[in-house]
Coordinates of C-alpha atoms and ligand atoms in Angstrom, one line a residue:
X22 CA 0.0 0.0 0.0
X23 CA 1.2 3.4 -0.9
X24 CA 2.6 6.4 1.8
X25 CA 3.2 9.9 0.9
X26 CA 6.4 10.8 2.6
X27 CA 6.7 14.7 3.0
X28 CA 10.3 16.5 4.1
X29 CA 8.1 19.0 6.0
X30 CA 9.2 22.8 6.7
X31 CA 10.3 24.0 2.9
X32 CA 9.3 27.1 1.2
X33 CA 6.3 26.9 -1.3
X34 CA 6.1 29.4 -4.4
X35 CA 4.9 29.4 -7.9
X36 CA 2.3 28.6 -9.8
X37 CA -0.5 25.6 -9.6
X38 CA -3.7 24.8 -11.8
X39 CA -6.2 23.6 -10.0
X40 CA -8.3 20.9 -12.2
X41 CA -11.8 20.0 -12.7
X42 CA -14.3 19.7 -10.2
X43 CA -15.0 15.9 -8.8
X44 CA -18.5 16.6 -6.8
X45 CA -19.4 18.5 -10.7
X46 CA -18.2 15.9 -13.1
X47 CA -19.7 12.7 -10.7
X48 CA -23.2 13.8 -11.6
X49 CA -23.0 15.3 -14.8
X50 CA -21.8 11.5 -15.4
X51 CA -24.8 9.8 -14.4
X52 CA -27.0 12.9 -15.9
X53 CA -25.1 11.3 -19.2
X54 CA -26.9 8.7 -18.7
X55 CA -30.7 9.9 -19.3
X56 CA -30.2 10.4 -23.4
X57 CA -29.0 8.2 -26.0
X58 CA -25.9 9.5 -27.8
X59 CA -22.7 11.0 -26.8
X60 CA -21.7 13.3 -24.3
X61 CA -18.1 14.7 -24.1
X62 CA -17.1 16.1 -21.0
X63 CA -14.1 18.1 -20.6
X64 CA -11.6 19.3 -17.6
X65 CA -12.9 16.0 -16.0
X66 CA -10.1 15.1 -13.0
X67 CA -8.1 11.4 -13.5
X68 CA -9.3 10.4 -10.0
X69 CA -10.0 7.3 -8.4
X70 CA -13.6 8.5 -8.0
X71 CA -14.2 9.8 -11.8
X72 CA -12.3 6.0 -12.8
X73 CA -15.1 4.0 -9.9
X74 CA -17.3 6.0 -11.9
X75 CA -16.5 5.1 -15.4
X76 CA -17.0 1.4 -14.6
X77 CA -19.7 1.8 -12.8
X78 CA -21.5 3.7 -16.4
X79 CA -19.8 0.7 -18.3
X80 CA -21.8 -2.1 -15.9
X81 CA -24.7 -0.2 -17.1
X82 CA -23.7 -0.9 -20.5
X83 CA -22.4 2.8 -21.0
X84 CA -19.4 3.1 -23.9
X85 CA -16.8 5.3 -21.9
X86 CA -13.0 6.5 -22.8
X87 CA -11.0 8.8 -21.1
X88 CA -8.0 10.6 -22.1
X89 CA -6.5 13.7 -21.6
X90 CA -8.9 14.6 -19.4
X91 CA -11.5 14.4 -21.9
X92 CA -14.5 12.1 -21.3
X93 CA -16.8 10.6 -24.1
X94 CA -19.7 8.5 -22.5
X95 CA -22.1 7.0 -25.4
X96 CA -25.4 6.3 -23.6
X97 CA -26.7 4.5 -26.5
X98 CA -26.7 0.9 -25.2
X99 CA -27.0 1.1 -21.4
X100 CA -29.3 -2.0 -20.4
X101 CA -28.7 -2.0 -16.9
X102 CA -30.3 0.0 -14.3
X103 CA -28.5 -1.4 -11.0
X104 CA -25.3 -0.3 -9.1
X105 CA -23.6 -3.1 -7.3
X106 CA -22.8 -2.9 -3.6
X107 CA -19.1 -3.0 -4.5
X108 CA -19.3 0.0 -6.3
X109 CA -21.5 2.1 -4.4
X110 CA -19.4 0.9 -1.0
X111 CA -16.3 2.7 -2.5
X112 CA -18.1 5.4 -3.4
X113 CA -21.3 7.2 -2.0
X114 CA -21.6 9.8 -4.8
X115 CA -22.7 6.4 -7.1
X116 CA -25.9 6.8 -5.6
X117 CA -26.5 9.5 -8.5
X118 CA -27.6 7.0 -10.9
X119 CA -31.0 6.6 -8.6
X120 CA -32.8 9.5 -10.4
X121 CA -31.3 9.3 -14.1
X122 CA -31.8 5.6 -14.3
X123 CA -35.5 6.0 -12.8
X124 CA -36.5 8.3 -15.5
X125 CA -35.0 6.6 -18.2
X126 CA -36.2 2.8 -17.4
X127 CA -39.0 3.3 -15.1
X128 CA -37.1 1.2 -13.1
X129 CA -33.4 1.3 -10.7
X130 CA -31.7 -0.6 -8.1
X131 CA -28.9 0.6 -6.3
X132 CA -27.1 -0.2 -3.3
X133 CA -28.2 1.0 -0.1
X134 CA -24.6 3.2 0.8
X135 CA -25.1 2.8 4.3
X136 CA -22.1 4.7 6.8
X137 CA -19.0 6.3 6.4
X138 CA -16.1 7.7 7.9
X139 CA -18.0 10.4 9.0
X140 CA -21.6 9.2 10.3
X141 CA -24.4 8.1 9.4
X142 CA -25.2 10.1 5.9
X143 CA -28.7 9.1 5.0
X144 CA -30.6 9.1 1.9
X145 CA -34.2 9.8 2.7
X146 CA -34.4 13.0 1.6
X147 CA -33.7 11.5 -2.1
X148 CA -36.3 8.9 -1.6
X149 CA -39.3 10.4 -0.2
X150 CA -38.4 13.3 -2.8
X151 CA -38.8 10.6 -5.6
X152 CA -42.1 8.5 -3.7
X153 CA -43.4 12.1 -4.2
X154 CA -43.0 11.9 -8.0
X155 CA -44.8 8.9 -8.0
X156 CA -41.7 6.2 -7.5
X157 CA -42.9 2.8 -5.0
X158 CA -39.6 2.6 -3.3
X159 CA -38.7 -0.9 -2.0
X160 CA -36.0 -2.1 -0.1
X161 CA -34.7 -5.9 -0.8
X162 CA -31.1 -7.6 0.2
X163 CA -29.7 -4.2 0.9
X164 CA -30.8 -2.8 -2.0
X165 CA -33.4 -0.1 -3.1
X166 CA -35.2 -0.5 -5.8
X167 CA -37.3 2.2 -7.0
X168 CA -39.8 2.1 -10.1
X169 CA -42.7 3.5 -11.8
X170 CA -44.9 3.6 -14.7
X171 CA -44.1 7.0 -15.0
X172 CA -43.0 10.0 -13.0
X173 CA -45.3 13.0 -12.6
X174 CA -43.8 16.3 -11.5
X175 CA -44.7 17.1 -8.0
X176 CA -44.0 19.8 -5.2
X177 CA -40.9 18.7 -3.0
X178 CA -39.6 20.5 0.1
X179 CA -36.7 19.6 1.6
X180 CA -36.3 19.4 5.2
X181 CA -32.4 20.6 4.7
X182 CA -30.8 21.6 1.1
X183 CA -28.9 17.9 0.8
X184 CA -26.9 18.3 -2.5
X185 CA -26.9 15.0 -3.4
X186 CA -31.3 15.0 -2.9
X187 CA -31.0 18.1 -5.2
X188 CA -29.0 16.7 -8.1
X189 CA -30.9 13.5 -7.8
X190 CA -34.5 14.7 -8.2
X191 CA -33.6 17.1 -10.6
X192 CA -32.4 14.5 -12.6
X193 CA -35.2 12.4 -12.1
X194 CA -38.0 15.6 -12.7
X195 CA -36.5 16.5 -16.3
X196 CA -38.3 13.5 -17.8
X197 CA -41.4 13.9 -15.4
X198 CA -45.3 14.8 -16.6
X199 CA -45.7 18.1 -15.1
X200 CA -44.2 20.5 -13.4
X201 CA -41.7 19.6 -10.2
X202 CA -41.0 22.5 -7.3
X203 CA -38.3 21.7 -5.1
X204 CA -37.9 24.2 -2.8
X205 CA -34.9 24.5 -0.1
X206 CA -32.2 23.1 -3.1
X207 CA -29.0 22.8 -2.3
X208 CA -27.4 25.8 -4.1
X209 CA -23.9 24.9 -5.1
X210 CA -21.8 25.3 -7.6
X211 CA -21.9 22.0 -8.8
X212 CA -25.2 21.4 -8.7
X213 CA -25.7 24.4 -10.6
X214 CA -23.7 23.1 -13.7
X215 CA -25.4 19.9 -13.5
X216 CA -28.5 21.7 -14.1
X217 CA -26.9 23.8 -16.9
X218 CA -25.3 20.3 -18.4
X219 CA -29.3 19.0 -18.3
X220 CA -30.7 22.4 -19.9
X221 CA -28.2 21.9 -22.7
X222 CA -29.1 18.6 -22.9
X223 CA -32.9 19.9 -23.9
X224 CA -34.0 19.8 -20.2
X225 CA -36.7 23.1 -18.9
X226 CA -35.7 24.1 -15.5
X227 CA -35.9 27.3 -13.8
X228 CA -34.5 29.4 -10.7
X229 CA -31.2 27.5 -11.6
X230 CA -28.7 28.4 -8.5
X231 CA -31.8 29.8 -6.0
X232 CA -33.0 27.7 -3.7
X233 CA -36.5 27.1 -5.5
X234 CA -36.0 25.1 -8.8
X235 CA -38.4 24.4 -11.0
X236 CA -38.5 21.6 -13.8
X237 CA -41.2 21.4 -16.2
X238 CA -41.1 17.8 -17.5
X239 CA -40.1 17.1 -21.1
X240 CA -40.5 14.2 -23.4
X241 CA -36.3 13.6 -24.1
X242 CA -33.2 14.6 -23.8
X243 CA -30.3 14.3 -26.2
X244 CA -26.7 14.4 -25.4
X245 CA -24.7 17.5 -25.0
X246 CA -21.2 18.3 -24.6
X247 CA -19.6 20.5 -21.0
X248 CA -16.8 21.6 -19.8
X249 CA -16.6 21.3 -15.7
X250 CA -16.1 23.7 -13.6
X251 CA -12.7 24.2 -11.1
X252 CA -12.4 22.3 -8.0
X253 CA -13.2 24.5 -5.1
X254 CA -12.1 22.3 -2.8
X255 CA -8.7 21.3 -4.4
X256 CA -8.5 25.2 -4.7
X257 CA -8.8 26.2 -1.2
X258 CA -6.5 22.9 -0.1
X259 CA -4.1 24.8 -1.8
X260 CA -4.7 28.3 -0.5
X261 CA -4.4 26.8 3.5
X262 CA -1.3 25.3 2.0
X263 CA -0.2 28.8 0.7
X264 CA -1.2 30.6 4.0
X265 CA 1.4 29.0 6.1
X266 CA 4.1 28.1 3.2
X267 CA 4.7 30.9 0.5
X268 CA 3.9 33.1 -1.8
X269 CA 2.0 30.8 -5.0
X270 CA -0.9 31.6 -7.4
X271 CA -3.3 29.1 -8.6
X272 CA -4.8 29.3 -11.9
X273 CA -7.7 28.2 -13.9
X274 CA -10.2 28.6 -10.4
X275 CA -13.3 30.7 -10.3
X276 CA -12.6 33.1 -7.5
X277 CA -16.6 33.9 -7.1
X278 CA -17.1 30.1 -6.1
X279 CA -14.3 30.8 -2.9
X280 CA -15.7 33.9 -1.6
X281 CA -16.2 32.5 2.3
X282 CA -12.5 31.0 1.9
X283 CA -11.2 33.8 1.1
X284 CA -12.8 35.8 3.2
X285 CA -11.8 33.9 6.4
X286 CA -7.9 33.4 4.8
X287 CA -8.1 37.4 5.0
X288 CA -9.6 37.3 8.2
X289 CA -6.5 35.3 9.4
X290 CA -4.0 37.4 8.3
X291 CA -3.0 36.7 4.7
X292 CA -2.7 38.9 1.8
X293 CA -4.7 37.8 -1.3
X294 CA -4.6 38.8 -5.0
X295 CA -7.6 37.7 -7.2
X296 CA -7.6 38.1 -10.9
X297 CA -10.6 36.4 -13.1
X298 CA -9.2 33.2 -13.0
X299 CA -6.5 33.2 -10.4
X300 CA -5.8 33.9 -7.0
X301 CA -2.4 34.7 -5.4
X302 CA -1.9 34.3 -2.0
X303 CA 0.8 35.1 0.9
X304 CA 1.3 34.1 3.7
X305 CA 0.2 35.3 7.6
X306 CA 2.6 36.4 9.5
X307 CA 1.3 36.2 12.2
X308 CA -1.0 34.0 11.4
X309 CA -4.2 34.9 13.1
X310 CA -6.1 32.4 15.2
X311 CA -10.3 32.8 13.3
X312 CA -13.5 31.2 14.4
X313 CA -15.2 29.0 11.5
X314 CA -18.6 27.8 11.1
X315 CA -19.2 25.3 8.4
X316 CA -22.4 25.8 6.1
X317 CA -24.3 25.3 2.6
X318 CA -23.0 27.4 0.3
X319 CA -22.2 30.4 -0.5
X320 CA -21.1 29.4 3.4
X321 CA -17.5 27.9 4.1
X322 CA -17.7 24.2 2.9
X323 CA -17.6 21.2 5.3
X324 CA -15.2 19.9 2.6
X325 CA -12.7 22.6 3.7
X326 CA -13.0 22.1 7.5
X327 CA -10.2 19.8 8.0
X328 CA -7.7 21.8 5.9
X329 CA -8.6 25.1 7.7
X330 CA -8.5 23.1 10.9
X331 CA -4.9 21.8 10.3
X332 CA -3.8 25.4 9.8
X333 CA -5.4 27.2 12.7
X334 CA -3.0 24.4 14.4
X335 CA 0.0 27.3 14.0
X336 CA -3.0 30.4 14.9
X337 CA -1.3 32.7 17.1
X338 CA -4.4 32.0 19.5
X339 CA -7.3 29.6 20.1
X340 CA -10.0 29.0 17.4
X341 CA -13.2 27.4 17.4
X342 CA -14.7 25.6 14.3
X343 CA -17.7 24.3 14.1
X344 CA -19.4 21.8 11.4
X345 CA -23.1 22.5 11.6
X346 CA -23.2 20.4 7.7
X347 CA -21.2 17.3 8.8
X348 CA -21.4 16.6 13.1
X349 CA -19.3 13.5 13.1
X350 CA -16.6 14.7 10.4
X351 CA -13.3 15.2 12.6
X352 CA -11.2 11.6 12.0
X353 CA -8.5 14.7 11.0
X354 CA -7.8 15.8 15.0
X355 CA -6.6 12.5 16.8
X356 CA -4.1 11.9 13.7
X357 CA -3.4 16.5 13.2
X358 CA -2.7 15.7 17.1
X359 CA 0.2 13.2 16.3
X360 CA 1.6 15.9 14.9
X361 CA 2.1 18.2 17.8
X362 CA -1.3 19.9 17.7
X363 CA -3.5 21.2 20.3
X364 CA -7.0 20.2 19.4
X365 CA -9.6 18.9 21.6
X366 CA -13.6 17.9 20.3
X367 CA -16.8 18.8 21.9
X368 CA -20.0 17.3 20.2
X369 CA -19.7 19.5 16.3
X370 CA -17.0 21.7 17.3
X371 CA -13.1 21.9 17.8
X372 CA -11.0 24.0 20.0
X373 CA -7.7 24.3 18.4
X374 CA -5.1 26.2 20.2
X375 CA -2.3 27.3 17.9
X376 CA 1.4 26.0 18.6
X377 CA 4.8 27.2 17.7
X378 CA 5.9 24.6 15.8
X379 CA 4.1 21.2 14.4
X380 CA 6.8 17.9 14.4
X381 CA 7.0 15.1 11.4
X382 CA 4.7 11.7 12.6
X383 CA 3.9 8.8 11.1
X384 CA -0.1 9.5 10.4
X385 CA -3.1 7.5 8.4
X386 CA -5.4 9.0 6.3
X387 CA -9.1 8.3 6.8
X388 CA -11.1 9.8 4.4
X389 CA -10.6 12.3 1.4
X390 CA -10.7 15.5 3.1
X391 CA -8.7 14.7 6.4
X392 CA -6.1 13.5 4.6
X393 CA -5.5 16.6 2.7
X394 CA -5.8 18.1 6.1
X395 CA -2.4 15.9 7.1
X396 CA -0.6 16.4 3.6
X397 CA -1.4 20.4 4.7
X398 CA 0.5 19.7 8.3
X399 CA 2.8 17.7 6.9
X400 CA 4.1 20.2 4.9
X401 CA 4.2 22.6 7.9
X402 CA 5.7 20.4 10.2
X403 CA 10.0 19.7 10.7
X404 CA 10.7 16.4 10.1
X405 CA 9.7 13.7 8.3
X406 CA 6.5 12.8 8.2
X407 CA 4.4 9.6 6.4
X408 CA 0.9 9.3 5.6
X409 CA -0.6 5.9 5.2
X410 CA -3.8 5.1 3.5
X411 CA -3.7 7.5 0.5
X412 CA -6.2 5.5 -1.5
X413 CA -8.3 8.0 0.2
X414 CA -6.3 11.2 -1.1
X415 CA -6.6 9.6 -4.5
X416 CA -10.4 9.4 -4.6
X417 CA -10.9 13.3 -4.8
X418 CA -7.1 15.2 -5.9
X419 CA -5.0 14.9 -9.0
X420 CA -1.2 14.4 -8.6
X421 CA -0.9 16.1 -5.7
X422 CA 2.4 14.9 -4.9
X423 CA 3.6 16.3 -8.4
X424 CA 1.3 19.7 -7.6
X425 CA 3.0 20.8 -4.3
X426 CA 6.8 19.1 -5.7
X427 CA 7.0 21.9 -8.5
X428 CA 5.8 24.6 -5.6
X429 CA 9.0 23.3 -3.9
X430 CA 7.7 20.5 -1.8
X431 CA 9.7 18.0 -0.4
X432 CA 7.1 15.4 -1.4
X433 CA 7.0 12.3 -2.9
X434 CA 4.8 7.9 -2.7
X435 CA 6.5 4.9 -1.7
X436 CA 4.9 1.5 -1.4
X437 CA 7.0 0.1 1.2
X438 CA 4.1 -0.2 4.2
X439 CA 6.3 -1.1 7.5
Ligands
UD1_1042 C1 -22.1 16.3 -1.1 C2 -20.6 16.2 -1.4 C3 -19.7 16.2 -0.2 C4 -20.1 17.4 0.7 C5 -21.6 17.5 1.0 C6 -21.9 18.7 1.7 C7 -20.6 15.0 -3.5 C8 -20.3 13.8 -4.3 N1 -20.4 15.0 -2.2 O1 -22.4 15.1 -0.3 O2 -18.4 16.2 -0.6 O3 -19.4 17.3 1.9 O4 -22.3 17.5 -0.3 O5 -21.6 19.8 1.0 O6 -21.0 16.0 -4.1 N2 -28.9 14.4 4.6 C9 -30.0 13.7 5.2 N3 -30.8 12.9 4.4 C10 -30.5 12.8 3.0 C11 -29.4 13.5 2.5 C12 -28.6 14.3 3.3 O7 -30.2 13.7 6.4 O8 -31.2 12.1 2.3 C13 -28.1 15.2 5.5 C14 -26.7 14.6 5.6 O9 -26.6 13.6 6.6 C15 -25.9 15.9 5.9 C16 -26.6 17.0 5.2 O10 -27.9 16.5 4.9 O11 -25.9 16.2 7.3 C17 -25.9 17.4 3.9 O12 -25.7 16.2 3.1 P1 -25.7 16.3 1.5 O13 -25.7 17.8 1.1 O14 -26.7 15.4 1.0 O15 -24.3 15.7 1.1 P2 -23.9 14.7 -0.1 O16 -24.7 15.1 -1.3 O17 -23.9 13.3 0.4

């Protein structure tokens, strides 16, 4: 099993592109899905999530190839509207077939996901949201299988603005009779292309990026080509990384999408640049302990807790983050701990009193987000340092070893697990 052994404490500088979103280009896959024909998707991210994807399409008899970043998925011969438990295990986000499949077949089964590294994530809001467009929703060997003669558009209010509910019904509605209301959508970025990708794929839907989105129901779709959007996440791992290591710019981002990041980076001392599709940033010094509180966006994204956690580990003072998205998701503070930190957890929230100095450990990833959050303290720390379990790191960035090496990282894998 692979380690990623960092030389911590070296300078960072120059210039990094950030590539294409992974919580975009999952969906946009399965959206593929709903017409016949190809789709070509571009700026999609060679991750180990986009590749579980890929086969996951091809069991449903999909045609796939991927090169260059470049993805071509012919939809013309998918037969097979289930996703196996292996898949969906490795990989929550395969749950997005659910609402393409459904209005393509009239029929879906897909693994129940069940836990994760960071609670209990369920899906109810995506299946009372499709019972409501007329779906019967059985559960059978762990699997849900959801059918119907036909959808029929319906008025759906969600108890919280789930992301995943969001693409999923939206995907579902575009093929629906009638007219579907969901109101209280998630709002983000991603979801927002997903809803462009379907309106270039023939789909009607309003209030696109608001939190009431309305789909009148149309009879087809045909395929359609999209370029995705910059990671925002991968983006703002790199800008925590910046805050407390040099003086680098990353390019090909969409500044708008970090607004709360870099807000709060500002917040905590650091000096930022912002052109229309790149962002500079320097370092704190010092670097000023903030409070955080984690929510939908525009807010600051649970996907960026961890990272902003591991730098408030060198705040001049005591910081508070809370996740108010995620309760359970903080893995990241027992291992940041190993490194020297000062972080204790109280129900949602951390207490992280900043240190002088972090030290090198031996730590283990355990999930994709906390481990950036150790690569990020790695980095930081003197010493050595080796992270463990970076099958996780390799689900949601691309090359990162190679990304922070030509900033001037001391950085690089080894499969020798002692
Ligand atoms: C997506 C992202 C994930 C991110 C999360 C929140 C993808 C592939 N993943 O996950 O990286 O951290 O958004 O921004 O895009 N909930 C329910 N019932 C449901 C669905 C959700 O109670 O049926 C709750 C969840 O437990 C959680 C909250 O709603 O507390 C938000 O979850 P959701 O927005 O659905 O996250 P995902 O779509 O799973």
């Amino acid at each position: 099993m692979d380690k990623i052994i960092i030389e911590g404490d070296k300078e960072l500088s120059g210039e990094v592109n950030i590539s294409g979103a992974k919580n975009a280009v999952l969906p946009i896959m399965t959206a593929a899905l709903i017409a016949d024909g190809k789709s070509t998707i571009s700026n999609v991210p060679n991750l180990r999530d986009t590749r579980t994807m890929i086969q996951l399409l091809e069991i449903i008899g999909a045609k796939c190839s991927f090169n260059d970043n470049v993805l071509i998925v012919d939809s013309s011969s998918v037969n097979n509207p289930e996703a196996p438990y292996d898949l969906v295990k490795t990989m929550r986000a395969s749950f997005y077939v659910l609402g393409p499949l459904l209005a393509r077949f009239g029929y879906v089964k897909v693994s129940l996901p069940g836990g994760c590294a960071w609670g209990p994530r369920p899906v109810d809001y995506h299946l009372k949201g499709l019972e409501k467009l007329g779906a019967k929703i059985s559960l059978k060997s762990g699997y849900i299988l959801a059918e119907a003669d036909y959808l029929k558009g319906a008025k759906i209010n969600f108890e919280y603005p789930s992301v995943g509910a969001t693409g999923n019904i939206v995907m579902a509605a575009v093929l629906a009779r009638g007219t579907t209301i969901i109101n209280n959508a998630a709002k983000e970025p991603e979801i927002v292309q997903l809803c462009e990708f379907l309106v270039k794929m023939g789909a009607s839907i309003n209030g696109i990026g608001s939190t009431k989105i309305i789909i009148e129901g149309v009879k087809s779709l045909a395929s359609a080509d999209i370029e995705i959007i910059p990671d925002r996440i991968e983006a703002g791992t790199f800008l925590m990384a910046g805050a407390l290591l040099g003086n680098i710019k990353l390019k090909k981002v969409n500044p708008i999408h970090l607004d709360s990041v870099i807000l709060k980076l500002q917040e905590a001392g650091c000096k930022i640049d912002i052109e229309q599709n790149s962002i500079s940033i320097f370092p704190a010094d010092p670097l000023i302990s903030i409070d955080m509180t984690t929510d939908v966006y525009p807010g600051f994204a649970t996907d960026l807790q961890a990272q902003l956690v591991a730098l408030m580990t060198l705040g001049n003072k005591s910081s508070i983050i809370t996740d108010t998205v995620y309760h359970d998701r903080f893995s990241h503070v027992p291992e940041l701990n190993r490194f020297g930190a000062n972080i204790k957890v109280q129900k949602n929230t951390v207490f992280v009193r900043g240190c002088n100095e972090l030290r090198g450990a031996p730590v283990m990833s355990t999930d994709i987000r906390a481990s950036a959050s150790l690569i990020i303290a790695a980095l930081a720390a003197k010493g050595e340092s080796a992270i463990s379990r970076v099958y996780h790191i390799d689900r949601g960035y691309e090359k990162i070893e190679e990304k922070f090496r030509y900033l001037g990282a001391e950085i690089h894998r080894t499969n020798s697990e002692t």
